Rosetta silent file (secondary structure, phi, psi, omega in degrees, C-alpha in Angstrom):
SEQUENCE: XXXXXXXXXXXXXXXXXXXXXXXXXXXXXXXXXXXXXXXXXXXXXXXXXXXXXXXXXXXXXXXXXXXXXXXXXXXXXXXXXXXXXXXXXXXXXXXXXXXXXXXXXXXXXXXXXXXXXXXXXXXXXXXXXXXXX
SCORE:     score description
SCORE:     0.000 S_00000001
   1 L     0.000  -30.979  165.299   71.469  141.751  175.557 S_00000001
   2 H   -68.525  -17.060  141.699   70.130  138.176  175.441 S_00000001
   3 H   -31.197  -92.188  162.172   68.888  138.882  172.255 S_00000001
   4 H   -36.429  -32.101  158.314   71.762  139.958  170.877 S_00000001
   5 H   -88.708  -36.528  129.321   73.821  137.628  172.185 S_00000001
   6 H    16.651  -66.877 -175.124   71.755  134.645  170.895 S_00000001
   7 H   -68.902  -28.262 -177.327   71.754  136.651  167.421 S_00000001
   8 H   -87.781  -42.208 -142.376   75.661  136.259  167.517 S_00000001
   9 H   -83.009  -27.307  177.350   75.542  132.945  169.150 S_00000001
  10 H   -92.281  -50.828  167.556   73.443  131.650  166.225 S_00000001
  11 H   -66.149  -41.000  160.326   75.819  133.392  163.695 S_00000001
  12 H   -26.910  -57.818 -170.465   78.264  131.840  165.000 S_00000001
  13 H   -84.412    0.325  172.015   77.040  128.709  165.223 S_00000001
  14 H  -102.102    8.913  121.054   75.999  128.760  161.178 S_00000001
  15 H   -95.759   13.206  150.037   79.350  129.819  160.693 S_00000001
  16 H   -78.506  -39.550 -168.936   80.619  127.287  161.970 S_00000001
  17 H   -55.259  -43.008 -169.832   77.969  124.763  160.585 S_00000001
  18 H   -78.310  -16.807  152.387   79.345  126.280  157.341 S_00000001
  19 H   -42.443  -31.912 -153.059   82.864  125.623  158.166 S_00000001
  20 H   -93.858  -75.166  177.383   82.170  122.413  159.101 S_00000001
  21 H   -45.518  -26.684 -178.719   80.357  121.851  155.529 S_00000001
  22 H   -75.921  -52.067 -175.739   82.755  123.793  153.985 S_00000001
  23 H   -79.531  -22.553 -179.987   86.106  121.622  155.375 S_00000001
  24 H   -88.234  -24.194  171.677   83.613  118.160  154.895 S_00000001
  25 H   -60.410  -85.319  149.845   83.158  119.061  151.253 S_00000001
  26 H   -23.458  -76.752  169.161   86.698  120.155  150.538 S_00000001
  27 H   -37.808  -47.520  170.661   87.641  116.764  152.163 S_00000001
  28 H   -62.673  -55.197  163.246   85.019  115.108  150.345 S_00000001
  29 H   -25.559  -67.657 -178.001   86.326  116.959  147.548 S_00000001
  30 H   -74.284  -31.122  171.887   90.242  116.026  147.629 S_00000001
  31 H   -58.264  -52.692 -179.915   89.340  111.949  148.226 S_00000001
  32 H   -52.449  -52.593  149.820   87.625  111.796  145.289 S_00000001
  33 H   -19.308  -31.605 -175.962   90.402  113.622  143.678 S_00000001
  34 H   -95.358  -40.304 -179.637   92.620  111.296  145.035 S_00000001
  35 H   -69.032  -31.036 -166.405   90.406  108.133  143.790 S_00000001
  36 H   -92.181  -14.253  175.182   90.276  109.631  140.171 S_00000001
  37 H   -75.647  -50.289  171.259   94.250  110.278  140.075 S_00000001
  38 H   -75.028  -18.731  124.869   94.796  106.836  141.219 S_00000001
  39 H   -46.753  -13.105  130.028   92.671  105.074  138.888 S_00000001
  40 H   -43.901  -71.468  168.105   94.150  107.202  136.568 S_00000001
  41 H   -42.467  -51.806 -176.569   97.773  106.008  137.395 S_00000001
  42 H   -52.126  -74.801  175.425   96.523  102.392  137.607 S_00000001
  43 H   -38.914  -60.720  153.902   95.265  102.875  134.005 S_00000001
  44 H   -20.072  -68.696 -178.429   98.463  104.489  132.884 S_00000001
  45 H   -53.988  -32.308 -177.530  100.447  102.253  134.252 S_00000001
  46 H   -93.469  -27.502  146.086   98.372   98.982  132.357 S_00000001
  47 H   -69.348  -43.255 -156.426   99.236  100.888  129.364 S_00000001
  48 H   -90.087  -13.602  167.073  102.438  101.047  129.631 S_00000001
  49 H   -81.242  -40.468 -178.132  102.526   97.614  130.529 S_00000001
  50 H   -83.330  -19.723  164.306  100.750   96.495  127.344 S_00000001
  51 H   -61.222  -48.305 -162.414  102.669   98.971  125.103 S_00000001
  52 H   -53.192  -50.784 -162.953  105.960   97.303  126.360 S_00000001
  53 H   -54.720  -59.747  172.474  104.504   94.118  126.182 S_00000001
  54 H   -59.738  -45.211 -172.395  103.174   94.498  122.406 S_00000001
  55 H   -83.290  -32.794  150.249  106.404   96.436  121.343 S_00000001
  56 H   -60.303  -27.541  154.769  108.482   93.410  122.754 S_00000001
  57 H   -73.353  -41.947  167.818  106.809   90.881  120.614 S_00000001
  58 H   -51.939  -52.226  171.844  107.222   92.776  117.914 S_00000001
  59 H   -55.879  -41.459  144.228  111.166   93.473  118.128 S_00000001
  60 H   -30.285  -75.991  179.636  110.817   89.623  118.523 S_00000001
  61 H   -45.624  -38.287  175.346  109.223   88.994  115.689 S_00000001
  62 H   -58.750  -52.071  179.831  111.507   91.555  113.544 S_00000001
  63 H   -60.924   -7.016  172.564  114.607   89.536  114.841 S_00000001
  64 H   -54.537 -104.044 -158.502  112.888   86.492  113.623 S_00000001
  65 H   -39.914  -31.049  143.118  112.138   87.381  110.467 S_00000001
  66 H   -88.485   -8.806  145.842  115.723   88.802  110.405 S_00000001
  67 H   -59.623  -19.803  171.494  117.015   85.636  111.181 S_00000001
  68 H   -91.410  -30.535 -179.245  115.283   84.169  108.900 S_00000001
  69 H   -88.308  -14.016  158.747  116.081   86.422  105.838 S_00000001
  70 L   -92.970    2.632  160.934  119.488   86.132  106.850 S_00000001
  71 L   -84.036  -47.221  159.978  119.695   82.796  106.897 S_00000001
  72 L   -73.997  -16.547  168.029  118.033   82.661  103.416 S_00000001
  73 L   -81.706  -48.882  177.504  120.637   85.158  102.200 S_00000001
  74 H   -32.422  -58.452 -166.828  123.141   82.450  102.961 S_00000001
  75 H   -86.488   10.888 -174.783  121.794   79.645  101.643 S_00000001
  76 H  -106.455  -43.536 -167.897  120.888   81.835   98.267 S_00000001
  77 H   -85.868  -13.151  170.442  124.603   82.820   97.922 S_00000001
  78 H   -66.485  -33.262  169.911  125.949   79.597   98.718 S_00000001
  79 H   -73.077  -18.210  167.533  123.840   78.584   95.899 S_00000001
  80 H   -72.744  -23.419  173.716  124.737   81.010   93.442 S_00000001
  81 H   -64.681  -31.685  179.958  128.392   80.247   94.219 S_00000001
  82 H   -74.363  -30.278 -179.004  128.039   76.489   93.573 S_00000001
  83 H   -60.853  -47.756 -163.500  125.926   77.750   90.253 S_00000001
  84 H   -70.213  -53.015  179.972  128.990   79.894   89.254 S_00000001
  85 H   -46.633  -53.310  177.891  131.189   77.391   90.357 S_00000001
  86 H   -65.862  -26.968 -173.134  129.541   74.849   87.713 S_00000001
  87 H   -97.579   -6.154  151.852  129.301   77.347   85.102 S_00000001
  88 H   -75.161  -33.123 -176.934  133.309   77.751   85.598 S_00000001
  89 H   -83.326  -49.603  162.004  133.626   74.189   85.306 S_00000001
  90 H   -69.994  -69.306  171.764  131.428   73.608   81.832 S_00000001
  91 H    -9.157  -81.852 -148.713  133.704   76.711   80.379 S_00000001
  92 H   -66.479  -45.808  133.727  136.934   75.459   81.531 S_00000001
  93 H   -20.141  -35.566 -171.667  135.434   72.147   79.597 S_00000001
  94 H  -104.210  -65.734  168.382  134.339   73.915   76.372 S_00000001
  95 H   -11.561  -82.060  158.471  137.572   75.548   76.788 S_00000001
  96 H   -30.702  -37.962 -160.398  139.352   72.093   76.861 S_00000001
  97 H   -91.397   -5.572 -166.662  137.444   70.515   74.161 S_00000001
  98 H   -98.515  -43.035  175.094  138.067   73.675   71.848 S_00000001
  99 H   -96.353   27.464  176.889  141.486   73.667   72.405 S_00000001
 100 H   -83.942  -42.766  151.733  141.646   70.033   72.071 S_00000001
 101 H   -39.619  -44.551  170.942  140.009   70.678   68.701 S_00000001
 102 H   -49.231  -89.499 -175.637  142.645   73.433   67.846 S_00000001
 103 H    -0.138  -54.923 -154.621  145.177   70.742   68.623 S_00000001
 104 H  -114.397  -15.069  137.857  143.992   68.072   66.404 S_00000001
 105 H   -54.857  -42.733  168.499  142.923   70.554   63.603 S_00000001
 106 H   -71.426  -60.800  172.275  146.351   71.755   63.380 S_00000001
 107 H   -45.042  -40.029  162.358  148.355   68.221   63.502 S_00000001
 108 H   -63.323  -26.794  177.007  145.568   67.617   60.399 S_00000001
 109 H   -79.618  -48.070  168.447  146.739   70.660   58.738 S_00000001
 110 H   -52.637  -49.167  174.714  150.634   69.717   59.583 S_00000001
 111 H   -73.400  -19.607  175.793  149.926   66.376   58.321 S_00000001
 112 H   -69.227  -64.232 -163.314  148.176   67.367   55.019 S_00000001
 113 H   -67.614   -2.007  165.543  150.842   69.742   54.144 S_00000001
 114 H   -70.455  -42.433  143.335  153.542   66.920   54.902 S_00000001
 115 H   -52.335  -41.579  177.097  151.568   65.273   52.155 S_00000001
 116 H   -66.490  -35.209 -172.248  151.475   67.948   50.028 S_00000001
 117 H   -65.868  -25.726 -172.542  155.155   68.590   50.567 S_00000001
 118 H   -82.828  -44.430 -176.731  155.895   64.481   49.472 S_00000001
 119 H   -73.525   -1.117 -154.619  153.687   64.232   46.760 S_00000001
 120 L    82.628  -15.686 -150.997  154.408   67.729   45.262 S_00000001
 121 L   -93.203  167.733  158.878  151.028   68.616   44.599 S_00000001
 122 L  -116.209  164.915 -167.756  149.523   71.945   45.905 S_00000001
 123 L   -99.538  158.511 -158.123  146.380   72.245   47.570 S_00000001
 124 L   -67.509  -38.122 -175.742  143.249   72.847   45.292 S_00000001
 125 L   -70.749  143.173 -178.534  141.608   75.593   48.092 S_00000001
 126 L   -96.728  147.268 -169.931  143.229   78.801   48.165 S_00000001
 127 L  -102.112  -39.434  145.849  143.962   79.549   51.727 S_00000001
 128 L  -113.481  116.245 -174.518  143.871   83.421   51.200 S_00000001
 129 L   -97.305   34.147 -139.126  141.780   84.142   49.090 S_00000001
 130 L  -156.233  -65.537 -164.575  141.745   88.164   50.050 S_00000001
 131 L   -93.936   16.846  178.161  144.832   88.531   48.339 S_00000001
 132 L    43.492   63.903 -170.241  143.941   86.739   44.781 S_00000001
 133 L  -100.076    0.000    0.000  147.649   84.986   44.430 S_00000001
């Protein structure tokens, strides 16, 4: 029986050794597991810092630039308004002077035909000349 009991006592003790290898492996196993998840996360995490980071200077940069293009829309329509504004002012000018012209063509027509009426005479241009009188 001291054989036999040996023969167990040595299976025993190599299933335990392989428990033992079996539970340090495993162990061995999940730390690593554990090292490559957290250096994972860390790396995740340094993205996500540098997307934000990158995607906040840009949305900076957009409001610049629409601050800036809005600012240039301003100053473009204030200037087309002063341009309009000038180009209302030579009109209303042209205007004047045309019907200042009117004015002073007609008191020359009123005064010619105030001649014509004191002297008699009629004048040599026919005035319609469409209706052959």
């Amino acid at each position: 029986m001291s054989f036999i009991s040996c023969f167990y006592s040595d299976i025993a003790l190599s299933q335990l050794e392989n428990k033992k290898r079996s539970s340090f492996i495993k162990a061995w196993e999940e730390s690593k597991k554990s090292k490559v998840n957290n250096k994972a996360q860390k790396k995740l995490s340094a993205v996500a810092t540098w997307e934000k980071t990158h995607t906040a200077k840009l949305e900076a940069k957009l409001k610049q630039l629409e601050d800036q293009l809005e600012h240039k829309k301003v100053e473009y329509a204030e200037k087309i308004k002063n341009e309009v504004a000038l180009i209302r002012k030579e009109a209303d000018e042209k205007r004047a002077e045309v019907e200042a012209r009117r004015g002073e063509e007609f008191l020359k027509a009123e005064e010619t035909a105030a001649r014509y009426r004191a002297t008699g005479q009629t004048p040599k241009k026919q005035l319609l000349g469409c209706c052959g009188c």
